C-alpha cells in the first residue's frame, strides 16, 4: 500500500512538478480558447449553409459536415502536422492542433446549431419578416437567440469534449497539460504527475458537467 501511494500519490513529487503542469495548463487554456472560438463561428456558418435553400450551398455543407464527423480527429491532426509538410506546408504544433480540432468541432457545433435553428417555430421568422426585419436581422435578433437557448446544454457538452480532446495534442509534442505531466513522469520516474493532471481536468470540468446536467433538468421541467 505504501508503494502504491509513493508511486501514484507522492505529494512531494506533485509539488515539485506543479509549476511544469501549470505551464501545460496555460497552453491547454490557449488551445481551448482558439478551438472553441473558431469552432463556434465555423459551426454556425456550416449550419447556415446546411439550412440554405440553395442546393449548391446546402449539399457541400452537408457533405463537409458528414466528412469531418466521420474522420477521427487524431487522423486529421497527424495528416495536417505530418502530411502537409510533404506539400511544403509545414506549420507549428499549436497551429496544427488548432486547425485540426477547429475542423472537427465545427462539424459537431454545426449539427447542434442546425437542430437549434430548426427548433424555432417558422411563425417567429414570418412575424419578424412581416415587421420589416431583413433576413440577417431576423436571424441575429429572433432566430439565433432562441436557437442557442434551446441547445445550450448540447453546446456546453460539446465544449467539455473539446477540452478533453486537447489531450491528443501531446501526440505532436505540444506542451499542453498531458504532455507536461508525461514529461514530469519521465523525469521523476513516478506516476504522480499523471494523477495530478487527471485531478486538474476533474476540477476544471466537473463543475461544467454539473452545470450542464442542472440546465438539462431545468429545460425538462
mmCIF file with all atom_site columns, C-alpha atoms in Angstrom:
data_model
loop_
_atom_site.group_PDB
_atom_site.id
_atom_site.type_symbol
_atom_site.label_atom_id
_atom_site.label_alt_id
_atom_site.label_comp_id
_atom_site.label_asym_id
_atom_site.label_entity_id
_atom_site.label_seq_id
_atom_site.pdbx_PDB_ins_code
_atom_site.Cartn_x
_atom_site.Cartn_y
_atom_site.Cartn_z
_atom_site.occupancy
_atom_site.B_iso_or_equiv
_atom_site.pdbx_formal_charge
_atom_site.auth_seq_id
_atom_site.auth_comp_id
_atom_site.auth_asym_id
_atom_site.auth_atom_id
_atom_site.pdbx_PDB_model_num
ATOM 1   C CA . UNK A 1 1   ? 0.000   0.000  0.000   1.00 0.00 ? 1   UNK A CA 1
ATOM 2   C CA . UNK A 1 2   ? 2.833   2.368  0.824   1.00 0.00 ? 2   UNK A CA 1
ATOM 3   C CA . UNK A 1 3   ? 4.491   1.592  -2.512  1.00 0.00 ? 3   UNK A CA 1
ATOM 4   C CA . UNK A 1 4   ? 1.217   2.344  -4.309  1.00 0.00 ? 4   UNK A CA 1
ATOM 5   C CA . UNK A 1 5   ? 0.908   5.717  -2.567  1.00 0.00 ? 5   UNK A CA 1
ATOM 6   C CA . UNK A 1 6   ? 4.574   6.516  -3.239  1.00 0.00 ? 6   UNK A CA 1
ATOM 7   C CA . UNK A 1 7   ? 4.196   5.761  -6.953  1.00 0.00 ? 7   UNK A CA 1
ATOM 8   C CA . UNK A 1 8   ? 0.817   7.389  -7.621  1.00 0.00 ? 8   UNK A CA 1
ATOM 9   C CA . UNK A 1 9   ? 0.089   9.885  -4.836  1.00 0.00 ? 9   UNK A CA 1
ATOM 10  C CA . UNK A 1 10  ? 3.502   11.218 -3.891  1.00 0.00 ? 10  UNK A CA 1
ATOM 11  C CA . UNK A 1 11  ? 2.762   14.726 -2.626  1.00 0.00 ? 11  UNK A CA 1
ATOM 12  C CA . UNK A 1 12  ? 6.414   15.759 -2.766  1.00 0.00 ? 12  UNK A CA 1
ATOM 13  C CA . UNK A 1 13  ? 6.648   14.825 -6.445  1.00 0.00 ? 13  UNK A CA 1
ATOM 14  C CA . UNK A 1 14  ? 3.352   16.572 -7.164  1.00 0.00 ? 14  UNK A CA 1
ATOM 15  C CA . UNK A 1 15  ? 4.608   19.763 -5.507  1.00 0.00 ? 15  UNK A CA 1
ATOM 16  C CA . UNK A 1 16  ? 7.862   19.650 -7.466  1.00 0.00 ? 16  UNK A CA 1
ATOM 17  C CA . UNK A 1 17  ? 6.178   19.146 -10.827 1.00 0.00 ? 17  UNK A CA 1
ATOM 18  C CA . UNK A 1 18  ? 3.250   21.513 -10.256 1.00 0.00 ? 18  UNK A CA 1
ATOM 19  C CA . UNK A 1 19  ? 4.925   24.522 -11.976 1.00 0.00 ? 19  UNK A CA 1
ATOM 20  C CA . UNK A 1 20  ? 5.548   22.435 -15.098 1.00 0.00 ? 20  UNK A CA 1
ATOM 21  C CA . UNK A 1 21  ? 1.938   21.277 -15.124 1.00 0.00 ? 21  UNK A CA 1
ATOM 22  C CA . UNK A 1 22  ? 0.699   24.849 -14.708 1.00 0.00 ? 22  UNK A CA 1
ATOM 23  C CA . UNK A 1 23  ? 2.643   25.827 -17.818 1.00 0.00 ? 23  UNK A CA 1
ATOM 24  C CA . UNK A 1 24  ? 0.946   22.961 -19.624 1.00 0.00 ? 24  UNK A CA 1
ATOM 25  C CA . UNK A 1 25  ? -2.429  24.073 -18.282 1.00 0.00 ? 25  UNK A CA 1
ATOM 26  C CA . UNK A 1 26  ? -1.847  27.563 -19.678 1.00 0.00 ? 26  UNK A CA 1
ATOM 27  C CA . UNK A 1 27  ? -1.108  26.068 -23.101 1.00 0.00 ? 27  UNK A CA 1
ATOM 28  C CA . UNK A 1 28  ? -4.273  23.958 -22.822 1.00 0.00 ? 28  UNK A CA 1
ATOM 29  C CA . UNK A 1 29  ? -6.275  27.086 -21.976 1.00 0.00 ? 29  UNK A CA 1
ATOM 30  C CA . UNK A 1 30  ? -4.930  28.951 -25.017 1.00 0.00 ? 30  UNK A CA 1
ATOM 31  C CA . UNK A 1 31  ? -5.629  25.969 -27.235 1.00 0.00 ? 31  UNK A CA 1
ATOM 32  C CA . UNK A 1 32  ? -9.191  25.629 -25.916 1.00 0.00 ? 32  UNK A CA 1
ATOM 33  C CA . UNK A 1 33  ? -9.863  29.331 -26.460 1.00 0.00 ? 33  UNK A CA 1
ATOM 34  C CA . UNK A 1 34  ? -8.709  29.089 -30.075 1.00 0.00 ? 34  UNK A CA 1
ATOM 35  C CA . UNK A 1 35  ? -10.500 25.829 -30.905 1.00 0.00 ? 35  UNK A CA 1
ATOM 36  C CA . UNK A 1 36  ? -13.782 26.645 -29.161 1.00 0.00 ? 36  UNK A CA 1
ATOM 37  C CA . UNK A 1 37  ? -13.949 30.192 -30.547 1.00 0.00 ? 37  UNK A CA 1
ATOM 38  C CA . UNK A 1 38  ? -13.173 29.130 -34.104 1.00 0.00 ? 38  UNK A CA 1
ATOM 39  C CA . UNK A 1 39  ? -15.401 26.067 -33.823 1.00 0.00 ? 39  UNK A CA 1
ATOM 40  C CA . UNK A 1 40  ? -18.431 28.075 -32.722 1.00 0.00 ? 40  UNK A CA 1
ATOM 41  C CA . UNK A 1 41  ? -18.044 30.509 -35.612 1.00 0.00 ? 41  UNK A CA 1
ATOM 42  C CA . UNK A 1 42  ? -17.231 27.832 -38.192 1.00 0.00 ? 42  UNK A CA 1
ATOM 43  C CA . UNK A 1 43  ? -20.080 25.643 -36.965 1.00 0.00 ? 43  UNK A CA 1
ATOM 44  C CA . UNK A 1 44  ? -22.543 28.489 -37.344 1.00 0.00 ? 44  UNK A CA 1
ATOM 45  C CA . UNK A 1 45  ? -21.542 29.109 -40.958 1.00 0.00 ? 45  UNK A CA 1
ATOM 46  C CA . UNK A 1 46  ? -21.732 25.388 -41.729 1.00 0.00 ? 46  UNK A CA 1
ATOM 47  C CA . UNK A 1 47  ? -25.182 25.181 -40.127 1.00 0.00 ? 47  UNK A CA 1
ATOM 48  C CA . UNK A 1 48  ? -26.444 28.143 -42.133 1.00 0.00 ? 48  UNK A CA 1
ATOM 49  C CA . UNK A 1 49  ? -25.058 26.561 -45.281 1.00 0.00 ? 49  UNK A CA 1
ATOM 50  C CA . UNK A 1 50  ? -26.763 23.254 -44.490 1.00 0.00 ? 50  UNK A CA 1
ATOM 51  C CA . UNK A 1 51  ? -30.081 25.072 -43.979 1.00 0.00 ? 51  UNK A CA 1
ATOM 52  C CA . UNK A 1 52  ? -29.760 27.164 -47.123 1.00 0.00 ? 52  UNK A CA 1
ATOM 53  C CA . UNK A 1 53  ? -32.403 26.887 -49.826 1.00 0.00 ? 53  UNK A CA 1
ATOM 54  C CA . UNK A 1 54  ? -29.640 26.920 -52.451 1.00 0.00 ? 54  UNK A CA 1
ATOM 55  C CA . UNK A 1 55  ? -28.602 23.404 -53.389 1.00 0.00 ? 55  UNK A CA 1
ATOM 56  C CA . UNK A 1 56  ? -25.093 24.446 -54.452 1.00 0.00 ? 56  UNK A CA 1
ATOM 57  C CA . UNK A 1 57  ? -24.536 25.654 -50.890 1.00 0.00 ? 57  UNK A CA 1
ATOM 58  C CA . UNK A 1 58  ? -26.587 23.096 -48.930 1.00 0.00 ? 58  UNK A CA 1
ATOM 59  C CA . UNK A 1 59  ? -25.149 19.896 -50.415 1.00 0.00 ? 59  UNK A CA 1
ATOM 60  C CA . UNK A 1 60  ? -21.446 20.807 -49.986 1.00 0.00 ? 60  UNK A CA 1
ATOM 61  C CA . UNK A 1 61  ? -22.169 21.903 -46.410 1.00 0.00 ? 61  UNK A CA 1
ATOM 62  C CA . UNK A 1 62  ? -23.837 18.562 -45.601 1.00 0.00 ? 62  UNK A CA 1
ATOM 63  C CA . UNK A 1 63  ? -21.010 16.658 -47.286 1.00 0.00 ? 63  UNK A CA 1
ATOM 64  C CA . UNK A 1 64  ? -18.344 18.571 -45.353 1.00 0.00 ? 64  UNK A CA 1
ATOM 65  C CA . UNK A 1 65  ? -20.155 18.075 -42.039 1.00 0.00 ? 65  UNK A CA 1
ATOM 66  C CA . UNK A 1 66  ? -20.501 14.336 -42.601 1.00 0.00 ? 66  UNK A CA 1
ATOM 67  C CA . UNK A 1 67  ? -16.885 14.019 -43.741 1.00 0.00 ? 67  UNK A CA 1
ATOM 68  C CA . UNK A 1 68  ? -15.471 15.878 -40.728 1.00 0.00 ? 68  UNK A CA 1
ATOM 69  C CA . UNK A 1 69  ? -17.656 13.967 -38.280 1.00 0.00 ? 69  UNK A CA 1
ATOM 70  C CA . UNK A 1 70  ? -16.643 10.620 -39.763 1.00 0.00 ? 70  UNK A CA 1
ATOM 71  C CA . UNK A 1 71  ? -12.909 11.395 -39.815 1.00 0.00 ? 71  UNK A CA 1
ATOM 72  C CA . UNK A 1 72  ? -11.155 10.623 -36.496 1.00 0.00 ? 72  UNK A CA 1
ATOM 73  C CA . UNK A 1 73  ? -9.657  13.838 -35.087 1.00 0.00 ? 73  UNK A CA 1
ATOM 74  C CA . UNK A 1 74  ? -6.328  12.134 -34.398 1.00 0.00 ? 74  UNK A CA 1
ATOM 75  C CA . UNK A 1 75  ? -6.036  11.078 -38.052 1.00 0.00 ? 75  UNK A CA 1
ATOM 76  C CA . UNK A 1 76  ? -6.818  14.628 -39.145 1.00 0.00 ? 76  UNK A CA 1
ATOM 77  C CA . UNK A 1 77  ? -4.253  16.029 -36.715 1.00 0.00 ? 77  UNK A CA 1
ATOM 78  C CA . UNK A 1 78  ? -1.459  13.714 -37.862 1.00 0.00 ? 78  UNK A CA 1
ATOM 79  C CA . UNK A 1 79  ? -2.299  14.397 -41.513 1.00 0.00 ? 79  UNK A CA 1
ATOM 80  C CA . UNK A 1 80  ? -2.057  18.165 -41.015 1.00 0.00 ? 80  UNK A CA 1
ATOM 81  C CA . UNK A 1 81  ? 1.076   18.040 -38.877 1.00 0.00 ? 81  UNK A CA 1
ATOM 82  C CA . UNK A 1 82  ? 2.992   15.243 -40.616 1.00 0.00 ? 82  UNK A CA 1
ATOM 83  C CA . UNK A 1 83  ? 1.406   15.054 -44.073 1.00 0.00 ? 83  UNK A CA 1
ATOM 84  C CA . UNK A 1 84  ? 1.201   18.679 -45.204 1.00 0.00 ? 84  UNK A CA 1
ATOM 85  C CA . UNK A 1 85  ? 4.981   19.260 -44.884 1.00 0.00 ? 85  UNK A CA 1
ATOM 86  C CA . UNK A 1 86  ? 5.416   16.931 -47.881 1.00 0.00 ? 86  UNK A CA 1
ATOM 87  C CA . UNK A 1 87  ? 3.499   19.569 -49.846 1.00 0.00 ? 87  UNK A CA 1
ATOM 88  C CA . UNK A 1 88  ? 5.705   22.335 -48.463 1.00 0.00 ? 88  UNK A CA 1
ATOM 89  C CA . UNK A 1 89  ? 3.172   23.462 -45.834 1.00 0.00 ? 89  UNK A CA 1
ATOM 90  C CA . UNK A 1 90  ? 4.982   22.945 -42.539 1.00 0.00 ? 90  UNK A CA 1
ATOM 91  C CA . UNK A 1 91  ? 3.153   24.502 -39.586 1.00 0.00 ? 91  UNK A CA 1
ATOM 92  C CA . UNK A 1 92  ? 3.769   24.654 -35.859 1.00 0.00 ? 92  UNK A CA 1
ATOM 93  C CA . UNK A 1 93  ? 2.302   22.071 -33.466 1.00 0.00 ? 93  UNK A CA 1
ATOM 94  C CA . UNK A 1 94  ? -0.083  24.662 -31.996 1.00 0.00 ? 94  UNK A CA 1
ATOM 95  C CA . UNK A 1 95  ? -1.366  25.692 -35.423 1.00 0.00 ? 95  UNK A CA 1
ATOM 96  C CA . UNK A 1 96  ? -1.748  22.059 -36.499 1.00 0.00 ? 96  UNK A CA 1
ATOM 97  C CA . UNK A 1 97  ? -3.790  21.185 -33.409 1.00 0.00 ? 97  UNK A CA 1
ATOM 98  C CA . UNK A 1 98  ? -5.882  24.350 -33.674 1.00 0.00 ? 98  UNK A CA 1
ATOM 99  C CA . UNK A 1 99  ? -6.715  23.752 -37.347 1.00 0.00 ? 99  UNK A CA 1
ATOM 100 C CA . UNK A 1 100 ? -7.427  20.028 -36.937 1.00 0.00 ? 100 UNK A CA 1
ATOM 101 C CA . UNK A 1 101 ? -9.685  20.439 -33.915 1.00 0.00 ? 101 UNK A CA 1
ATOM 102 C CA . UNK A 1 102 ? -11.344 23.518 -35.399 1.00 0.00 ? 102 UNK A CA 1
ATOM 103 C CA . UNK A 1 103 ? -12.363 21.494 -38.453 1.00 0.00 ? 103 UNK A CA 1
ATOM 104 C CA . UNK A 1 104 ? -13.512 18.545 -36.362 1.00 0.00 ? 104 UNK A CA 1
ATOM 105 C CA . UNK A 1 105 ? -15.532 20.537 -33.855 1.00 0.00 ? 105 UNK A CA 1
ATOM 106 C CA . UNK A 1 106 ? -17.049 22.876 -36.417 1.00 0.00 ? 106 UNK A CA 1
ATOM 107 C CA . UNK A 1 107 ? -18.960 19.878 -37.772 1.00 0.00 ? 107 UNK A CA 1
ATOM 108 C CA . UNK A 1 108 ? -20.346 18.963 -34.345 1.00 0.00 ? 108 UNK A CA 1
ATOM 109 C CA . UNK A 1 109 ? -21.201 22.554 -33.462 1.00 0.00 ? 109 UNK A CA 1
ATOM 110 C CA . UNK A 1 110 ? -22.891 22.846 -36.875 1.00 0.00 ? 110 UNK A CA 1
ATOM 111 C CA . UNK A 1 111 ? -25.235 19.949 -36.141 1.00 0.00 ? 111 UNK A CA 1
ATOM 112 C CA . UNK A 1 112 ? -26.096 21.451 -32.756 1.00 0.00 ? 112 UNK A CA 1
ATOM 113 C CA . UNK A 1 113 ? -26.776 24.865 -34.287 1.00 0.00 ? 113 UNK A CA 1
ATOM 114 C CA . UNK A 1 114 ? -28.864 23.286 -37.045 1.00 0.00 ? 114 UNK A CA 1
ATOM 115 C CA . UNK A 1 115 ? -31.036 21.461 -34.513 1.00 0.00 ? 115 UNK A CA 1
ATOM 116 C CA . UNK A 1 116 ? -31.470 24.669 -32.536 1.00 0.00 ? 116 UNK A CA 1
ATOM 117 C CA . UNK A 1 117 ? -32.435 26.749 -35.565 1.00 0.00 ? 117 UNK A CA 1
ATOM 118 C CA . UNK A 1 118 ? -34.910 24.125 -36.727 1.00 0.00 ? 118 UNK A CA 1
ATOM 119 C CA . UNK A 1 119 ? -36.466 24.074 -33.236 1.00 0.00 ? 119 UNK A CA 1
ATOM 120 C CA . UNK A 1 120 ? -37.552 27.703 -33.592 1.00 0.00 ? 120 UNK A CA 1
ATOM 121 C CA . UNK A 1 121 ? -41.127 27.849 -34.977 1.00 0.00 ? 121 UNK A CA 1
ATOM 122 C CA . UNK A 1 122 ? -41.328 29.192 -38.518 1.00 0.00 ? 122 UNK A CA 1
ATOM 123 C CA . UNK A 1 123 ? -44.002 31.596 -37.322 1.00 0.00 ? 123 UNK A CA 1
ATOM 124 C CA . UNK A 1 124 ? -41.303 33.522 -35.463 1.00 0.00 ? 124 UNK A CA 1
ATOM 125 C CA . UNK A 1 125 ? -39.428 34.101 -38.707 1.00 0.00 ? 125 UNK A CA 1
ATOM 126 C CA . UNK A 1 126 ? -42.560 35.030 -40.621 1.00 0.00 ? 126 UNK A CA 1
ATOM 127 C CA . UNK A 1 127 ? -43.607 37.505 -37.927 1.00 0.00 ? 127 UNK A CA 1
ATOM 128 C CA . UNK A 1 128 ? -40.170 39.126 -37.914 1.00 0.00 ? 128 UNK A CA 1
ATOM 129 C CA . UNK A 1 129 ? -40.166 39.499 -41.696 1.00 0.00 ? 129 UNK A CA 1
ATOM 130 C CA . UNK A 1 130 ? -43.680 40.915 -41.555 1.00 0.00 ? 130 UNK A CA 1
ATOM 131 C CA . UNK A 1 131 ? -42.398 43.564 -39.144 1.00 0.00 ? 131 UNK A CA 1
ATOM 132 C CA . UNK A 1 132 ? -39.871 44.701 -41.728 1.00 0.00 ? 132 UNK A CA 1
ATOM 133 C CA . UNK A 1 133 ? -36.741 42.919 -40.484 1.00 0.00 ? 133 UNK A CA 1
ATOM 134 C CA . UNK A 1 134 ? -34.269 41.733 -43.067 1.00 0.00 ? 134 UNK A CA 1
ATOM 135 C CA . UNK A 1 135 ? -33.150 38.112 -43.280 1.00 0.00 ? 135 UNK A CA 1
ATOM 136 C CA . UNK A 1 136 ? -29.934 38.926 -41.423 1.00 0.00 ? 136 UNK A CA 1
ATOM 137 C CA . UNK A 1 137 ? -31.739 40.889 -38.714 1.00 0.00 ? 137 UNK A CA 1
ATOM 138 C CA . UNK A 1 138 ? -34.280 38.111 -38.274 1.00 0.00 ? 138 UNK A CA 1
ATOM 139 C CA . UNK A 1 139 ? -31.528 35.570 -37.886 1.00 0.00 ? 139 UNK A CA 1
ATOM 140 C CA . UNK A 1 140 ? -29.456 37.650 -35.479 1.00 0.00 ? 140 UNK A CA 1
ATOM 141 C CA . UNK A 1 141 ? -32.228 39.072 -33.287 1.00 0.00 ? 141 UNK A CA 1
ATOM 142 C CA . UNK A 1 142 ? -35.005 36.484 -33.418 1.00 0.00 ? 142 UNK A CA 1
ATOM 143 C CA . UNK A 1 143 ? -33.862 33.030 -34.524 1.00 0.00 ? 143 UNK A CA 1
ATOM 144 C CA . UNK A 1 144 ? -30.339 32.612 -33.140 1.00 0.00 ? 144 UNK A CA 1
ATOM 145 C CA . UNK A 1 145 ? -31.045 33.790 -29.547 1.00 0.00 ? 145 UNK A CA 1
ATOM 146 C CA . UNK A 1 146 ? -33.862 31.247 -29.230 1.00 0.00 ? 146 UNK A CA 1
ATOM 147 C CA . UNK A 1 147 ? -31.886 28.539 -31.047 1.00 0.00 ? 147 UNK A CA 1
ATOM 148 C CA . UNK A 1 148 ? -28.857 28.912 -28.787 1.00 0.00 ? 148 UNK A CA 1
ATOM 149 C CA . UNK A 1 149 ? -31.023 28.840 -25.671 1.00 0.00 ? 149 UNK A CA 1
ATOM 150 C CA . UNK A 1 150 ? -32.727 25.646 -26.836 1.00 0.00 ? 150 UNK A CA 1
ATOM 151 C CA . UNK A 1 151 ? -29.455 23.790 -27.463 1.00 0.00 ? 151 UNK A CA 1
ATOM 152 C CA . UNK A 1 152 ? -27.260 25.392 -24.806 1.00 0.00 ? 152 UNK A CA 1
ATOM 153 C CA . UNK A 1 153 ? -26.771 22.097 -22.879 1.00 0.00 ? 153 UNK A CA 1
ATOM 154 C CA . UNK A 1 154 ? -25.553 20.430 -26.075 1.00 0.00 ? 154 UNK A CA 1
ATOM 155 C CA . UNK A 1 155 ? -23.195 23.322 -26.811 1.00 0.00 ? 155 UNK A CA 1
ATOM 156 C CA . UNK A 1 156 ? -21.755 23.087 -23.304 1.00 0.00 ? 156 UNK A CA 1
ATOM 157 C CA . UNK A 1 157 ? -21.440 19.298 -23.515 1.00 0.00 ? 157 UNK A CA 1
ATOM 158 C CA . UNK A 1 158 ? -19.540 19.583 -26.778 1.00 0.00 ? 158 UNK A CA 1
ATOM 159 C CA . UNK A 1 159 ? -17.309 22.228 -25.229 1.00 0.00 ? 159 UNK A CA 1
ATOM 160 C CA . UNK A 1 160 ? -16.419 19.798 -22.439 1.00 0.00 ? 160 UNK A CA 1
ATOM 161 C CA . UNK A 1 161 ? -15.493 17.253 -25.090 1.00 0.00 ? 161 UNK A CA 1
ATOM 162 C CA . UNK A 1 162 ? -13.289 19.846 -26.788 1.00 0.00 ? 162 UNK A CA 1
ATOM 163 C CA . UNK A 1 163 ? -11.355 20.416 -23.571 1.00 0.00 ? 163 UNK A CA 1
ATOM 164 C CA . UNK A 1 164 ? -10.788 16.671 -23.195 1.00 0.00 ? 164 UNK A CA 1
ATOM 165 C CA . UNK A 1 165 ? -9.892  16.394 -26.877 1.00 0.00 ? 165 UNK A CA 1
ATOM 166 C CA . UNK A 1 166 ? -6.955  18.769 -26.423 1.00 0.00 ? 166 UNK A CA 1
ATOM 167 C CA . UNK A 1 167 ? -5.090  15.988 -24.622 1.00 0.00 ? 167 UNK A CA 1
ATOM 168 C CA . UNK A 1 168 ? -4.483  14.474 -28.075 1.00 0.00 ? 168 UNK A CA 1
ATOM 169 C CA . UNK A 1 169 ? -2.183  17.413 -28.784 1.00 0.00 ? 169 UNK A CA 1
ATOM 170 C CA . UNK A 1 170 ? 0.537   15.569 -26.886 1.00 0.00 ? 170 UNK A CA 1
ATOM 171 C CA . UNK A 1 171 ? 0.893   13.342 -29.965 1.00 0.00 ? 171 UNK A CA 1
ATOM 172 C CA . UNK A 1 172 ? 2.541   16.226 -31.857 1.00 0.00 ? 172 UNK A CA 1
ATOM 173 C CA . UNK A 1 173 ? 4.644   17.235 -28.830 1.00 0.00 ? 173 UNK A CA 1
ATOM 174 C CA . UNK A 1 174 ? 2.608   20.314 -27.987 1.00 0.00 ? 174 UNK A CA 1
ATOM 175 C CA . UNK A 1 175 ? 3.408   21.130 -24.366 1.00 0.00 ? 175 UNK A CA 1
ATOM 176 C CA . UNK A 1 176 ? -0.172  21.084 -23.074 1.00 0.00 ? 176 UNK A CA 1
ATOM 177 C CA . UNK A 1 177 ? -1.266  19.610 -19.740 1.00 0.00 ? 177 UNK A CA 1
ATOM 178 C CA . UNK A 1 178 ? -0.992  15.900 -20.544 1.00 0.00 ? 178 UNK A CA 1
ATOM 179 C CA . UNK A 1 179 ? 2.312   16.288 -22.384 1.00 0.00 ? 179 UNK A CA 1
ATOM 180 C CA . UNK A 1 180 ? 3.750   18.247 -19.453 1.00 0.00 ? 180 UNK A CA 1
ATOM 181 C CA . UNK A 1 181 ? 2.533   15.612 -16.997 1.00 0.00 ? 181 UNK A CA 1
ATOM 182 C CA . UNK A 1 182 ? 4.090   12.844 -19.060 1.00 0.00 ? 182 UNK A CA 1
ATOM 183 C CA . UNK A 1 183 ? 7.375   14.743 -19.237 1.00 0.00 ? 183 UNK A CA 1
ATOM 184 C CA . UNK A 1 184 ? 7.289   15.170 -15.460 1.00 0.00 ? 184 UNK A CA 1
ATOM 185 C CA . UNK A 1 185 ? 6.652   11.434 -15.097 1.00 0.00 ? 185 UNK A CA 1
ATOM 186 C CA . UNK A 1 186 ? 9.682   10.596 -17.191 1.00 0.00 ? 186 UNK A CA 1
ATOM 187 C CA . UNK A 1 187 ? 11.858  12.994 -15.187 1.00 0.00 ? 187 UNK A CA 1
ATOM 188 C CA . UNK A 1 188 ? 10.733  11.788 -11.772 1.00 0.00 ? 188 UNK A CA 1
ATOM 189 C CA . UNK A 1 189 ? 10.166  8.093  -12.596 1.00 0.00 ? 189 UNK A CA 1
ATOM 190 C CA . UNK A 1 190 ? 6.866   8.469  -10.788 1.00 0.00 ? 190 UNK A CA 1
ATOM 191 C CA . UNK A 1 191 ? 3.220   8.402  -11.974 1.00 0.00 ? 191 UNK A CA 1
ATOM 192 C CA . UNK A 1 192 ? 2.072   11.075 -9.526  1.00 0.00 ? 192 UNK A CA 1
ATOM 193 C CA . UNK A 1 193 ? 2.246   13.900 -12.134 1.00 0.00 ? 193 UNK A CA 1
ATOM 194 C CA . UNK A 1 194 ? -0.214  11.982 -14.305 1.00 0.00 ? 194 UNK A CA 1
ATOM 195 C CA . UNK A 1 195 ? -2.566  11.626 -11.347 1.00 0.00 ? 195 UNK A CA 1
ATOM 196 C CA . UNK A 1 196 ? -2.198  15.346 -10.672 1.00 0.00 ? 196 UNK A CA 1
ATOM 197 C CA . UNK A 1 197 ? -3.058  16.144 -14.304 1.00 0.00 ? 197 UNK A CA 1
ATOM 198 C CA . UNK A 1 198 ? -6.161  13.953 -14.033 1.00 0.00 ? 198 UNK A CA 1
ATOM 199 C CA . UNK A 1 199 ? -7.174  15.833 -10.889 1.00 0.00 ? 199 UNK A CA 1
ATOM 200 C CA . UNK A 1 200 ? -6.722  19.169 -12.668 1.00 0.00 ? 200 UNK A CA 1
ATOM 201 C CA . UNK A 1 201 ? -9.002  18.031 -15.504 1.00 0.00 ? 201 UNK A CA 1
ATOM 202 C CA . UNK A 1 202 ? -11.536 16.833 -12.938 1.00 0.00 ? 202 UNK A CA 1
ATOM 203 C CA . UNK A 1 203 ? -11.519 20.124 -11.012 1.00 0.00 ? 203 UNK A CA 1
ATOM 204 C CA . UNK A 1 204 ? -11.932 22.106 -14.218 1.00 0.00 ? 204 UNK A CA 1
ATOM 205 C CA . UNK A 1 205 ? -14.587 20.005 -15.926 1.00 0.00 ? 205 UNK A CA 1
ATOM 206 C CA . UNK A 1 206 ? -16.713 18.591 -13.109 1.00 0.00 ? 206 UNK A CA 1
ATOM 207 C CA . UNK A 1 207 ? -18.450 21.945 -12.339 1.00 0.00 ? 207 UNK A CA 1
ATOM 208 C CA . UNK A 1 208 ? -19.228 22.389 -16.029 1.00 0.00 ? 208 UNK A CA 1
ATOM 209 C CA . UNK A 1 209 ? -20.632 18.861 -16.256 1.00 0.00 ? 209 UNK A CA 1
ATOM 210 C CA . UNK A 1 210 ? -22.848 19.529 -13.253 1.00 0.00 ? 210 UNK A CA 1
ATOM 211 C CA . UNK A 1 211 ? -23.969 22.826 -14.795 1.00 0.00 ? 211 UNK A CA 1
ATOM 212 C CA . UNK A 1 212 ? -24.996 21.035 -17.987 1.00 0.00 ? 212 UNK A CA 1
ATOM 213 C CA . UNK A 1 213 ? -26.965 18.434 -16.027 1.00 0.00 ? 213 UNK A CA 1
ATOM 214 C CA . UNK A 1 214 ? -28.704 21.101 -13.974 1.00 0.00 ? 214 UNK A CA 1
ATOM 215 C CA . UNK A 1 215 ? -29.645 23.098 -17.062 1.00 0.00 ? 215 UNK A CA 1
ATOM 216 C CA . UNK A 1 216 ? -30.979 19.993 -18.782 1.00 0.00 ? 216 UNK A CA 1
ATOM 217 C CA . UNK A 1 217 ? -33.229 19.310 -15.789 1.00 0.00 ? 217 UNK A CA 1
ATOM 218 C CA . UNK A 1 218 ? -34.485 22.878 -15.888 1.00 0.00 ? 218 UNK A CA 1
ATOM 219 C CA . UNK A 1 219 ? -35.334 22.580 -19.581 1.00 0.00 ? 219 UNK A CA 1
ATOM 220 C CA . UNK A 1 220 ? -37.098 19.269 -18.962 1.00 0.00 ? 220 UNK A CA 1
ATOM 221 C CA . UNK A 1 221 ? -39.149 20.845 -16.185 1.00 0.00 ? 221 UNK A CA 1
#
